[in-house]
GROMACS .gro file of C-alpha atoms in nm:
model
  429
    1UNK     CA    1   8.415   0.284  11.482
    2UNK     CA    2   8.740   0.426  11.320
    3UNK     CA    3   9.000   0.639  11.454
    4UNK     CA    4   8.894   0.870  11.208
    5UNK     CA    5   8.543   0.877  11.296
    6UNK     CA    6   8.395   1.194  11.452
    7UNK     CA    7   8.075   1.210  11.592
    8UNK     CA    8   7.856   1.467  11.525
    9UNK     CA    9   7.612   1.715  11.668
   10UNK     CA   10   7.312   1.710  11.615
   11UNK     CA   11   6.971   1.943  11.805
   12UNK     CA   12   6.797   1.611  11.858
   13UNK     CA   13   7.068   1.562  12.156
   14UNK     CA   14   7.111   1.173  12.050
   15UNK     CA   15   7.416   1.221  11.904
   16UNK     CA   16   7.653   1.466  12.200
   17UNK     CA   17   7.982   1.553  12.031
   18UNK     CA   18   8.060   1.802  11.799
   19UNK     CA   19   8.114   1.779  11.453
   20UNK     CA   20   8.406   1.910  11.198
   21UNK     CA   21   8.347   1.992  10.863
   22UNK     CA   22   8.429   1.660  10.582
   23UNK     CA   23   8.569   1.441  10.811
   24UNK     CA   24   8.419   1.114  10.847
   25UNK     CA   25   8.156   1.021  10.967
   26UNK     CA   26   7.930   0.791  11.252
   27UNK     CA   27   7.825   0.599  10.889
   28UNK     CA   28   7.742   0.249  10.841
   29UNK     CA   29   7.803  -0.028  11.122
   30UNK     CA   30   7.892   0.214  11.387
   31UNK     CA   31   7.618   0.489  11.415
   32UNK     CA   32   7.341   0.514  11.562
   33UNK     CA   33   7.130   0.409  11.303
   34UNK     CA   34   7.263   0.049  11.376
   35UNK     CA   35   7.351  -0.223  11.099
   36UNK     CA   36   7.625  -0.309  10.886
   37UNK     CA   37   7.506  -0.227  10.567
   38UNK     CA   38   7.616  -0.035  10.290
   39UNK     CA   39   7.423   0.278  10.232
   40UNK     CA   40   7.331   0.483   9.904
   41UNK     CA   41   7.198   0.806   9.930
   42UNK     CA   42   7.014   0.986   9.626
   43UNK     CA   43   7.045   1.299   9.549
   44UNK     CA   44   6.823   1.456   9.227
   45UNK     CA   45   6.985   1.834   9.161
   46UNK     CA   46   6.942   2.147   8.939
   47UNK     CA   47   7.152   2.221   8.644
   48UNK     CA   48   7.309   2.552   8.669
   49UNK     CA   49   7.539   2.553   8.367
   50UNK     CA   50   7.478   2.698   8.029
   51UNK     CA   51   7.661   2.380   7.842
   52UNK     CA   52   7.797   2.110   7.922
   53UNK     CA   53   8.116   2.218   7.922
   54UNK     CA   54   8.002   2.354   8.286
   55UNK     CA   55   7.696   2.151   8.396
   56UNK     CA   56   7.644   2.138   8.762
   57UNK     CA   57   7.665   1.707   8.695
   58UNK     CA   58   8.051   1.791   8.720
   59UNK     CA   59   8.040   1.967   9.057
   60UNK     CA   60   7.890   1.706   9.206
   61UNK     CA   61   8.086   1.464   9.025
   62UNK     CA   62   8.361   1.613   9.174
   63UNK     CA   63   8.171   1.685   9.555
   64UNK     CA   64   8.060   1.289   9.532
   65UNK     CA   65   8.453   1.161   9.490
   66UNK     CA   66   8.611   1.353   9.740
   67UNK     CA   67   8.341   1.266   9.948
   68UNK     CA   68   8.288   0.865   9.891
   69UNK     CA   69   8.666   0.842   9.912
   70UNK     CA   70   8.647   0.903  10.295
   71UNK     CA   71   8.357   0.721  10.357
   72UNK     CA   72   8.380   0.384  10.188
   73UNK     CA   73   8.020   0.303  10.350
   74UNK     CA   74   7.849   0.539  10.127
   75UNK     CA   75   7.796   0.568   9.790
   76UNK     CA   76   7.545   0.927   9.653
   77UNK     CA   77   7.390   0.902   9.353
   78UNK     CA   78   7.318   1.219   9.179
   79UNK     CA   79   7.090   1.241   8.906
   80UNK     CA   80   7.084   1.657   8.735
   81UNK     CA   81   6.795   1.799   8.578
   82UNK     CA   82   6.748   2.086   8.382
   83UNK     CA   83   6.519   2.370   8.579
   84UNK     CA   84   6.258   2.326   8.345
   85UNK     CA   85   6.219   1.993   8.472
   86UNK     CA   86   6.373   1.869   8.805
   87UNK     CA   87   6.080   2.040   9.023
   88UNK     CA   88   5.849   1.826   8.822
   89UNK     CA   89   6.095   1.522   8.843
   90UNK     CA   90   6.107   1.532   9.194
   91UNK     CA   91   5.687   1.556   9.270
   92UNK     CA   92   5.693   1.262   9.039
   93UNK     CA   93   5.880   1.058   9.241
   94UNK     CA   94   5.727   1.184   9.631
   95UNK     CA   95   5.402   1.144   9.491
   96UNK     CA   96   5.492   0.775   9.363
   97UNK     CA   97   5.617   0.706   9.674
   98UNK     CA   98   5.995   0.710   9.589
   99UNK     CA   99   6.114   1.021   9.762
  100UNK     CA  100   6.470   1.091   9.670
  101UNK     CA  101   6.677   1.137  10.016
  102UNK     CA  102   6.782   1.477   9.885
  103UNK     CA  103   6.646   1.725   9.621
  104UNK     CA  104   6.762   2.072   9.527
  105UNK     CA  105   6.558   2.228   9.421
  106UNK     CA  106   6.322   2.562   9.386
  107UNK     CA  107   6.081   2.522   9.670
  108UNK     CA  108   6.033   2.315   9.989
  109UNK     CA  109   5.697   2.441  10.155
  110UNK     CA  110   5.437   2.168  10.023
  111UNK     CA  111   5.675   1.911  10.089
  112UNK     CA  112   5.713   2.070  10.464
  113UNK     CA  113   5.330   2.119  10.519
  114UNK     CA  114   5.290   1.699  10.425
  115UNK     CA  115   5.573   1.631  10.709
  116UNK     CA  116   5.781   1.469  10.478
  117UNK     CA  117   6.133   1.649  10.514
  118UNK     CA  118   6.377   1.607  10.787
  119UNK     CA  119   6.403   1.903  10.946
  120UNK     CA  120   6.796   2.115  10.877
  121UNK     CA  121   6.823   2.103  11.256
  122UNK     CA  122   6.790   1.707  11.276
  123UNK     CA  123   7.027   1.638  10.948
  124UNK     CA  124   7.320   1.880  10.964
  125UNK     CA  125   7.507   1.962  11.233
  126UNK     CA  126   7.489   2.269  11.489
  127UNK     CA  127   7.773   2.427  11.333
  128UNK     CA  128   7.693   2.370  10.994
  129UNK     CA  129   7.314   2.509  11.070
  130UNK     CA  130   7.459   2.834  11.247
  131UNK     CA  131   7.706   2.902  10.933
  132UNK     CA  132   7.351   2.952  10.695
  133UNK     CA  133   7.316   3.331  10.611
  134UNK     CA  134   7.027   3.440  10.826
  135UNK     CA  135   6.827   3.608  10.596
  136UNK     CA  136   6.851   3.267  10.404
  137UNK     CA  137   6.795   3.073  10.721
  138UNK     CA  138   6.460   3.269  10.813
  139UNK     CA  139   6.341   3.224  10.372
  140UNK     CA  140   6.384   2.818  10.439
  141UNK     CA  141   6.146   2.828  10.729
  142UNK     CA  142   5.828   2.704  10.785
  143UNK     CA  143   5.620   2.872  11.092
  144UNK     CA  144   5.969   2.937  11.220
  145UNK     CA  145   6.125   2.582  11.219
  146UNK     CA  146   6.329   2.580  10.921
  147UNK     CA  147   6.321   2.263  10.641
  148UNK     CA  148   6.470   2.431  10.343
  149UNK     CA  149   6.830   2.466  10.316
  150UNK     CA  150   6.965   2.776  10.092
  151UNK     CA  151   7.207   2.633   9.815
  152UNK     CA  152   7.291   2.887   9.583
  153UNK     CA  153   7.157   3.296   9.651
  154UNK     CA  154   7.206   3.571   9.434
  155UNK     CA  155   7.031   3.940   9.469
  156UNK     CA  156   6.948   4.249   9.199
  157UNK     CA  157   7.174   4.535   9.121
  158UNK     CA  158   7.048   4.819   8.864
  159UNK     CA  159   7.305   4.810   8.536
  160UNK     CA  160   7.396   5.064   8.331
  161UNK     CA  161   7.511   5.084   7.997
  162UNK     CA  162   7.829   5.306   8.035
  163UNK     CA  163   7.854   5.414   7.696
  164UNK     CA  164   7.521   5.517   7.611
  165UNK     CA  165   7.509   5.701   7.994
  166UNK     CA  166   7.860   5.886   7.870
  167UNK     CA  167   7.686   5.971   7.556
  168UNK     CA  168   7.410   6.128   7.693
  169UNK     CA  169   7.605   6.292   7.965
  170UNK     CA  170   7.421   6.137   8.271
  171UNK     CA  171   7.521   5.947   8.574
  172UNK     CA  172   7.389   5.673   8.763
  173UNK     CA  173   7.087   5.725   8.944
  174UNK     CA  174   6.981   5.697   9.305
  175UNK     CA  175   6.622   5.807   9.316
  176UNK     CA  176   6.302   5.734   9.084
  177UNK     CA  177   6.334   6.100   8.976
  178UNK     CA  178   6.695   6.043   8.878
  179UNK     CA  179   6.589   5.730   8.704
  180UNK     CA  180   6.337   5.870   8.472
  181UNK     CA  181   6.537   6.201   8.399
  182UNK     CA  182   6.773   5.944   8.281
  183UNK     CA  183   6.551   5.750   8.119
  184UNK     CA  184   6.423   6.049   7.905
  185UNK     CA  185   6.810   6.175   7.836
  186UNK     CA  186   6.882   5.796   7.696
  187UNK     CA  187   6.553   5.816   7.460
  188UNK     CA  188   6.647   6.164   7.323
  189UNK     CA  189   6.929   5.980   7.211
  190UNK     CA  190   6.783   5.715   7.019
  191UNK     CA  191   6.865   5.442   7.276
  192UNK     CA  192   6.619   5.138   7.258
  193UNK     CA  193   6.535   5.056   7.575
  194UNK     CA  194   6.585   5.348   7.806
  195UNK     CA  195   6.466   5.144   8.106
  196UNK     CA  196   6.423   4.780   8.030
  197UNK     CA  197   6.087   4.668   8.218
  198UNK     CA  198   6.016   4.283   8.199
  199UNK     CA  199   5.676   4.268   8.350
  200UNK     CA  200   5.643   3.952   8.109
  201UNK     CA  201   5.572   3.622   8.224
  202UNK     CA  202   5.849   3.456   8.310
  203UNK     CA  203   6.027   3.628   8.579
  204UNK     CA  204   5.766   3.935   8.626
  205UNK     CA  205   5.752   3.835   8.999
  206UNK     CA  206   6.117   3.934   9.060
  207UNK     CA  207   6.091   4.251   8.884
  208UNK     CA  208   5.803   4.324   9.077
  209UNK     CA  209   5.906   4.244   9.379
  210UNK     CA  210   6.285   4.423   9.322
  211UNK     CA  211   6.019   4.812   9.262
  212UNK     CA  212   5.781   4.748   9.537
  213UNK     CA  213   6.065   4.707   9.768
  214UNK     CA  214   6.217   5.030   9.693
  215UNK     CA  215   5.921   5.198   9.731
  216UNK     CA  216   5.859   5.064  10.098
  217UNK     CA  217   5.623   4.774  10.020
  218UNK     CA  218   5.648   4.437   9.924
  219UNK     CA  219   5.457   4.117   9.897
  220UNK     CA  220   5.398   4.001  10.249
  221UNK     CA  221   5.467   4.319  10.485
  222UNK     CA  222   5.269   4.160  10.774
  223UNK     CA  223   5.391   3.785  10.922
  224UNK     CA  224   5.016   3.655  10.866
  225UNK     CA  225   4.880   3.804  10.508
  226UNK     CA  226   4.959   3.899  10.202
  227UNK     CA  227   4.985   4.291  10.097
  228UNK     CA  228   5.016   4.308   9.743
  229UNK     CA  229   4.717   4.605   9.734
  230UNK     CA  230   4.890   4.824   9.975
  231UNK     CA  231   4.906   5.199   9.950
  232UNK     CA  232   5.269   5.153   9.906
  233UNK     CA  233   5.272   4.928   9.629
  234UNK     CA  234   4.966   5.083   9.461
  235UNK     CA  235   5.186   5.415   9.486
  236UNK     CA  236   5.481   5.232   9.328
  237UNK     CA  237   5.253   5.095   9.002
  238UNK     CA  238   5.092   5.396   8.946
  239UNK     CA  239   5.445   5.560   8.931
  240UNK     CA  240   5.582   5.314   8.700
  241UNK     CA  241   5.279   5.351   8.454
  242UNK     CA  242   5.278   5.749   8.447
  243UNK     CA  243   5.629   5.808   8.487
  244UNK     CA  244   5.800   5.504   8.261
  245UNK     CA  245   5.568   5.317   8.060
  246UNK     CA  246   5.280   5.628   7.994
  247UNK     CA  247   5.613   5.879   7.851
  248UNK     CA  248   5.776   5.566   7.618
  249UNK     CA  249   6.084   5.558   7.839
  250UNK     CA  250   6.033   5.163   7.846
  251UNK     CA  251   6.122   5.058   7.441
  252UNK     CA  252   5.902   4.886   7.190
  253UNK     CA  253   5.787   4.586   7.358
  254UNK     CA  254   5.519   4.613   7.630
  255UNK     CA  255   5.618   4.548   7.934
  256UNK     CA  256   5.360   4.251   8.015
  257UNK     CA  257   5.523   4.076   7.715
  258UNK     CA  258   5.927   4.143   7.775
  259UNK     CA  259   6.058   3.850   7.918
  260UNK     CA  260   6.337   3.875   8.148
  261UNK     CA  261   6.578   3.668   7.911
  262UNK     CA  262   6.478   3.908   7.610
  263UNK     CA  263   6.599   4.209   7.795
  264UNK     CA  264   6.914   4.061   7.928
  265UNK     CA  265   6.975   3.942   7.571
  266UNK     CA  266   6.887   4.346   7.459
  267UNK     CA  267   7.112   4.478   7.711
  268UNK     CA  268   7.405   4.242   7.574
  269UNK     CA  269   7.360   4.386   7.228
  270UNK     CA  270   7.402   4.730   7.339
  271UNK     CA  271   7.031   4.852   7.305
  272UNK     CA  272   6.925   4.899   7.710
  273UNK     CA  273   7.076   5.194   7.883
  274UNK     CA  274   6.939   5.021   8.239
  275UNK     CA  275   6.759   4.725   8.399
  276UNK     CA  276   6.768   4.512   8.687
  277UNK     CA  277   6.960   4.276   8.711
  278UNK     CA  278   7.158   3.942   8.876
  279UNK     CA  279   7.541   3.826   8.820
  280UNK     CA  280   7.507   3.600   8.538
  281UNK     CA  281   7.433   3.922   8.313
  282UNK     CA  282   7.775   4.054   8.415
  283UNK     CA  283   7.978   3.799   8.242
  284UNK     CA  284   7.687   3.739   7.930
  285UNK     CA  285   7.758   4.137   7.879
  286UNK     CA  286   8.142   4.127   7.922
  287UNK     CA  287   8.156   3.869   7.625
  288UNK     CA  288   7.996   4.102   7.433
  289UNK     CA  289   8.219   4.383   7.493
  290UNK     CA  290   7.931   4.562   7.676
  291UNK     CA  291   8.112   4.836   7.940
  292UNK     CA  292   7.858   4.871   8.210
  293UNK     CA  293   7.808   4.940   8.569
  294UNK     CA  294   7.607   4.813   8.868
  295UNK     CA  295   7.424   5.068   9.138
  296UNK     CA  296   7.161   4.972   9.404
  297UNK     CA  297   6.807   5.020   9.297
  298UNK     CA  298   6.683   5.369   9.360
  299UNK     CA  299   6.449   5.400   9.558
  300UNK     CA  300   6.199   5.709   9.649
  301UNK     CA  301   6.416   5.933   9.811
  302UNK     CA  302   6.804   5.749   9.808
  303UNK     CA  303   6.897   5.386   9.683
  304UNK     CA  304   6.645   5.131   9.826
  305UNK     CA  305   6.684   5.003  10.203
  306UNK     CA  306   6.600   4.666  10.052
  307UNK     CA  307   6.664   4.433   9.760
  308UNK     CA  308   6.518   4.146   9.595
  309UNK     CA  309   6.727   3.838   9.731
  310UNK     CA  310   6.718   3.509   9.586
  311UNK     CA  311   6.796   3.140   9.720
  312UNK     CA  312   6.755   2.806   9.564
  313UNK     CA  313   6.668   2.537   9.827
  314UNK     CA  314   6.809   2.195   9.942
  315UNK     CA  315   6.548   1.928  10.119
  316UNK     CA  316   6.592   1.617  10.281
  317UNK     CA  317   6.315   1.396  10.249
  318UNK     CA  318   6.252   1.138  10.545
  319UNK     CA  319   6.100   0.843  10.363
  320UNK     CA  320   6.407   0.689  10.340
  321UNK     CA  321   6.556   0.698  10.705
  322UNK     CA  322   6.879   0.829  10.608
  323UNK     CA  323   6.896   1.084  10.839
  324UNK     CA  324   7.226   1.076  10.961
  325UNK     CA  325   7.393   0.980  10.643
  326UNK     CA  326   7.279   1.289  10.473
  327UNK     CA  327   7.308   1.474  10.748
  328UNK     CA  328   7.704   1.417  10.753
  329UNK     CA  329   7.679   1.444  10.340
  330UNK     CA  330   7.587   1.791  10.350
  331UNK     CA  331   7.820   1.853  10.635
  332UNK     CA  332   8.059   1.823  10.343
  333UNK     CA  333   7.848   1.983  10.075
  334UNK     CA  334   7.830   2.304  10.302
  335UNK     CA  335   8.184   2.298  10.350
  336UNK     CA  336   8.353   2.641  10.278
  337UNK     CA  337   8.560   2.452  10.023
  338UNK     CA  338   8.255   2.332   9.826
  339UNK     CA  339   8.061   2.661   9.888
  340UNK     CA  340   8.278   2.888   9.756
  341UNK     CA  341   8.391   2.613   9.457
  342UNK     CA  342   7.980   2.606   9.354
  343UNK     CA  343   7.977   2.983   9.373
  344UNK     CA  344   8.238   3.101   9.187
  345UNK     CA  345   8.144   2.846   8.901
  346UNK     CA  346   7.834   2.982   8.865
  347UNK     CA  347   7.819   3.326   8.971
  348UNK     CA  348   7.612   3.291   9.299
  349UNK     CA  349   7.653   3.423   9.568
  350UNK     CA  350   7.743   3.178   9.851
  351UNK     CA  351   7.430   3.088  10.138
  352UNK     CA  352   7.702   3.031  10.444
  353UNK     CA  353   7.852   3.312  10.637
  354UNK     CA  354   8.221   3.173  10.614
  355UNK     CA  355   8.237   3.147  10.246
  356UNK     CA  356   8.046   3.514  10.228
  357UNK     CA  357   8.365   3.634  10.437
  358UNK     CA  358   8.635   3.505  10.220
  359UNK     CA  359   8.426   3.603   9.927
  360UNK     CA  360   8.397   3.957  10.021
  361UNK     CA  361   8.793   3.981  10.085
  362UNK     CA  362   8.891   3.783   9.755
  363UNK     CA  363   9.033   3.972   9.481
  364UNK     CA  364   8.911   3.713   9.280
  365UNK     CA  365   8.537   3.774   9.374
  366UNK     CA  366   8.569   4.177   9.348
  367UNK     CA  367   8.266   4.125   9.047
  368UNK     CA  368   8.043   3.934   9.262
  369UNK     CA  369   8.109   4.176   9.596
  370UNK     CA  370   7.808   4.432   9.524
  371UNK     CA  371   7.571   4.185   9.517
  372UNK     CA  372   7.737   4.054   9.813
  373UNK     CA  373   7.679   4.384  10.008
  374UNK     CA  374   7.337   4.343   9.940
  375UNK     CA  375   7.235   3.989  10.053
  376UNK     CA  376   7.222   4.087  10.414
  377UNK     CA  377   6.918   4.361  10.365
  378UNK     CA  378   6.760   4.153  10.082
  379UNK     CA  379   6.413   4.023  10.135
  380UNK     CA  380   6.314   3.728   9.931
  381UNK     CA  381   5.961   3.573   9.786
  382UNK     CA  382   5.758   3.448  10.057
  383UNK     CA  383   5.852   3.057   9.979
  384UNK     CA  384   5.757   2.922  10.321
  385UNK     CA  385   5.441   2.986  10.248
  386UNK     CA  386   5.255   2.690   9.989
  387UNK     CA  387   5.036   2.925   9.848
  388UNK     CA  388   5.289   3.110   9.713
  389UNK     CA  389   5.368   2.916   9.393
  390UNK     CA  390   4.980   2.950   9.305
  391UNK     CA  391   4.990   3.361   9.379
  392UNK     CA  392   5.336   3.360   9.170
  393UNK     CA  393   5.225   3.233   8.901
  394UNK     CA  394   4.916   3.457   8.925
  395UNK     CA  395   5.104   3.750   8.928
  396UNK     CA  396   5.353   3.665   8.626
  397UNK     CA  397   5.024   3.660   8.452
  398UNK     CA  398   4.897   3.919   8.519
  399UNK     CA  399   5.089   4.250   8.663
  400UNK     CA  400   5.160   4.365   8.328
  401UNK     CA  401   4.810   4.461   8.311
  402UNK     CA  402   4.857   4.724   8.531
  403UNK     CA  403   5.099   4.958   8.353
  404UNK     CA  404   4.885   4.918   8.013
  405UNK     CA  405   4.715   5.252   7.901
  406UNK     CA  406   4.412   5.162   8.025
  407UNK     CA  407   4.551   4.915   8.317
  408UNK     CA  408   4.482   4.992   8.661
  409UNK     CA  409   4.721   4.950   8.879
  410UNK     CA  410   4.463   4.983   9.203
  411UNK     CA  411   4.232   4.663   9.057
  412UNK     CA  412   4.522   4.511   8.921
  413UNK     CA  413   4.651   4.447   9.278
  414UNK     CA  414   4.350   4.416   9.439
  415UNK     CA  415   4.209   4.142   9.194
  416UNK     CA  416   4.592   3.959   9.321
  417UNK     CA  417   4.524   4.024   9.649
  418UNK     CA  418   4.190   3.868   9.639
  419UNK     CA  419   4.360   3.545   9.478
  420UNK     CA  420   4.626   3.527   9.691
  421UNK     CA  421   4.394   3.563  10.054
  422UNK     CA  422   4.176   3.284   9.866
  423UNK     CA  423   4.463   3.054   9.801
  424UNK     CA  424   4.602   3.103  10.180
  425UNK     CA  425   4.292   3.024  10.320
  426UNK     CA  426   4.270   2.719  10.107
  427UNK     CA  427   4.646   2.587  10.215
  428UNK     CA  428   4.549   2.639  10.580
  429UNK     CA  429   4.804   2.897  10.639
   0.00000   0.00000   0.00000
């Protein structure tokens, strides 16, 4: 072993002394994984650029020199899909029986439930573990041991369109009442979309989510069940369809067929006077010369105690045996260095507690610090469960049902409930 070598600490107890961030590593010929070969670790990621002027390929371009340039026993091998495609990519491989050694991707729990990911306790080290946010930390476990790693977070603000509020002589609001006296100021004015509602199906399950939690429900408010029919939510949809959607205070397109990208794309051409949001919309609307501002959901009686919070997820698949090796990779990918790097190129928010501090002091970071502020009260989609993906998808079908004219928001929910106590019963959860 090198003078350079540090080993590192790991929960499993095999390996005793503790770790530093990017320094090298117990690797090939000296660890305890034994041998004297060379090792190459694969790594299939997302794509979180919008060109490829700034595809994610040239982070880890970047990550992967620094990082093979101390470790000459190592070579990683990234491959970058698109998010249309890389979940897909990767079940292709597990289920051909050439697991990548790491994927980052959007969800970890089937992979978990079939015991075939290391778990973040037995690949990175103590200190590298402790550094995760914990509300990120508890969304990446399964039955409380945690196999998902967060990789990039972000959380939901409420934007504003200052000019149109200015020219209809309102201010922000904090409650539901505030919101739709708002609402109704901004449509006496002619604006488009008063209150943009995307209910549609491609993200209706984060718009959802981001109203039932400020109205003191949620998906999952027991450990053990699903609660989509509670009172609470019921009280929140019924709300939404008189108050919104029943007086036209939600524009021209229904809300069970406004996609998520169609109102971000309205709000950037001056037409929304508010929606829910994350931070990539702050820099799409500053490059159209769009002066707005960002507010914590309302909720029923003050802004919401909660917010929808976000996390994409790293894995580390066991097939392989690489254990260590990717354990002392991500060491270096979780480095505050890399973390804050990643975030600030992509408008994330960062998933380790060290970056989060210097990002929340930064003058740099002043745009992303709201949603900062929120992360640590955010609740996220219940992802450690392996039904979820099926009840997702269920509900991006159909929740926009429930604020139709003749919807109902009561059998709306209950009819999701329904599916989603089938489909955990079916998973074994």
């Amino acid at each position: 072993m090198g003078s350079g070598s540090v080993q590192r600490a790991r929960k499993s107890g095999t390996i005793a002394a503790a770790s530093a961030l990017g320094v090298s590593a117990v690797l090939a010929g000296c660890g305890p994984t034994g041998g004297s070969d060379d090792v190459t670790l694969r790594l299939v990621a997302a794509d979180y650029g919008d060109s490829a002027a700034n595809s994610s390929k040239k982070y880890w371009d970047q990550v992967v020199e620094a990082y093979e340039k101390d470790h000459p026993g190592v070579t990683v091998d990234v491959t970058v899909y698109s998010w249309n495609d890389v979940d897909a990519k990767v079940k292709a491989m597990v289920d051909a029986g050439d697991a990548p050694d790491m994927a980052q991707i959007g969800a970890y729990a089937d992979y978990a439930a079939a015991d075939r990911l290391y778990k973040a306790g037995d690949v990175v080290s103590i200190p590298v573990e402790a550094d995760f946010v914990p509300r990120l930390a508890d969304a990446g476990k399964v039955r409380g041991v945690q196999y998902g790693m967060p990789f990039a977070s972000s959380t939901r603000l409420l934007f504003y369109n200052r000019t149109l509020f200015a020219q209809a002589g309102i201010t922000p609001p904090t409650t539901w009442d505030e919101l739709a006296k708002d609402a109704k100021a901004l449509k006496a004015r002619g604006v488009k979309y008063p209150y943009a509602l995307p209910l549609g199906p491609e993200e209706a399950q984060a718009e959802s989510l981001q109203w039932l939690l400020s109205g003191g429900g949620g998906y999952t408010q027991t450990v053990s069940s699903y609660s989509l029919d509670s009172a609470e939510n019921v009280a929140t949809f019924d709300w939404l369809k008189d108050e919104l959607v029943g007086k036209g205070l939600t524009g021209p397109v229904a809300p069970g067929k406004l996609n998520r990208a169609a109102a971000f794309a309205a709000f950037t051409a001056g037409d929304v006077g508010m929606l829910n949001g994350h931070p990539s919309l702050m820099k799409a609307a500053e490059s159209k010369g769009v002066k707005f501002g960002m507010v914590p959901m309302p909720g029923l009686d003050g802004p919401s105690k909660s917010s929808l919070g976000v996390a994409d997820w790293m894995t580390a698949f066991k097939q392989n045996g690489h254990g260590d090796q990717i354990g002392d990779f991500l060491d270096f990918v979780y480095s505050k260095k890399n973390v804050l790097a990643f975030s600030r190129e992509y408008d994330l928010l960062p998933v380790t507690t060290s970056a989060s501090q210097v990002m929340g002091a930064a003058p740099q970071d002043a745009g992303l610090r709201p949603f900062l502020e929120e992360l640590p009260l955010s609740e996220s989609y219940p992802v450690g469960r392996t039904s979820w993906a099926g009840v997702s998808a269920e509900i991006k079908k159909r929740i926009g049902g429930a604020v139709t004219a003749n919807g109902s928001p009561a059998d709306v929910l209950g009819a999701l409930e329904t599916t989603a106590t089938t489909a955990e019963s079916a998973s074994g959860e």
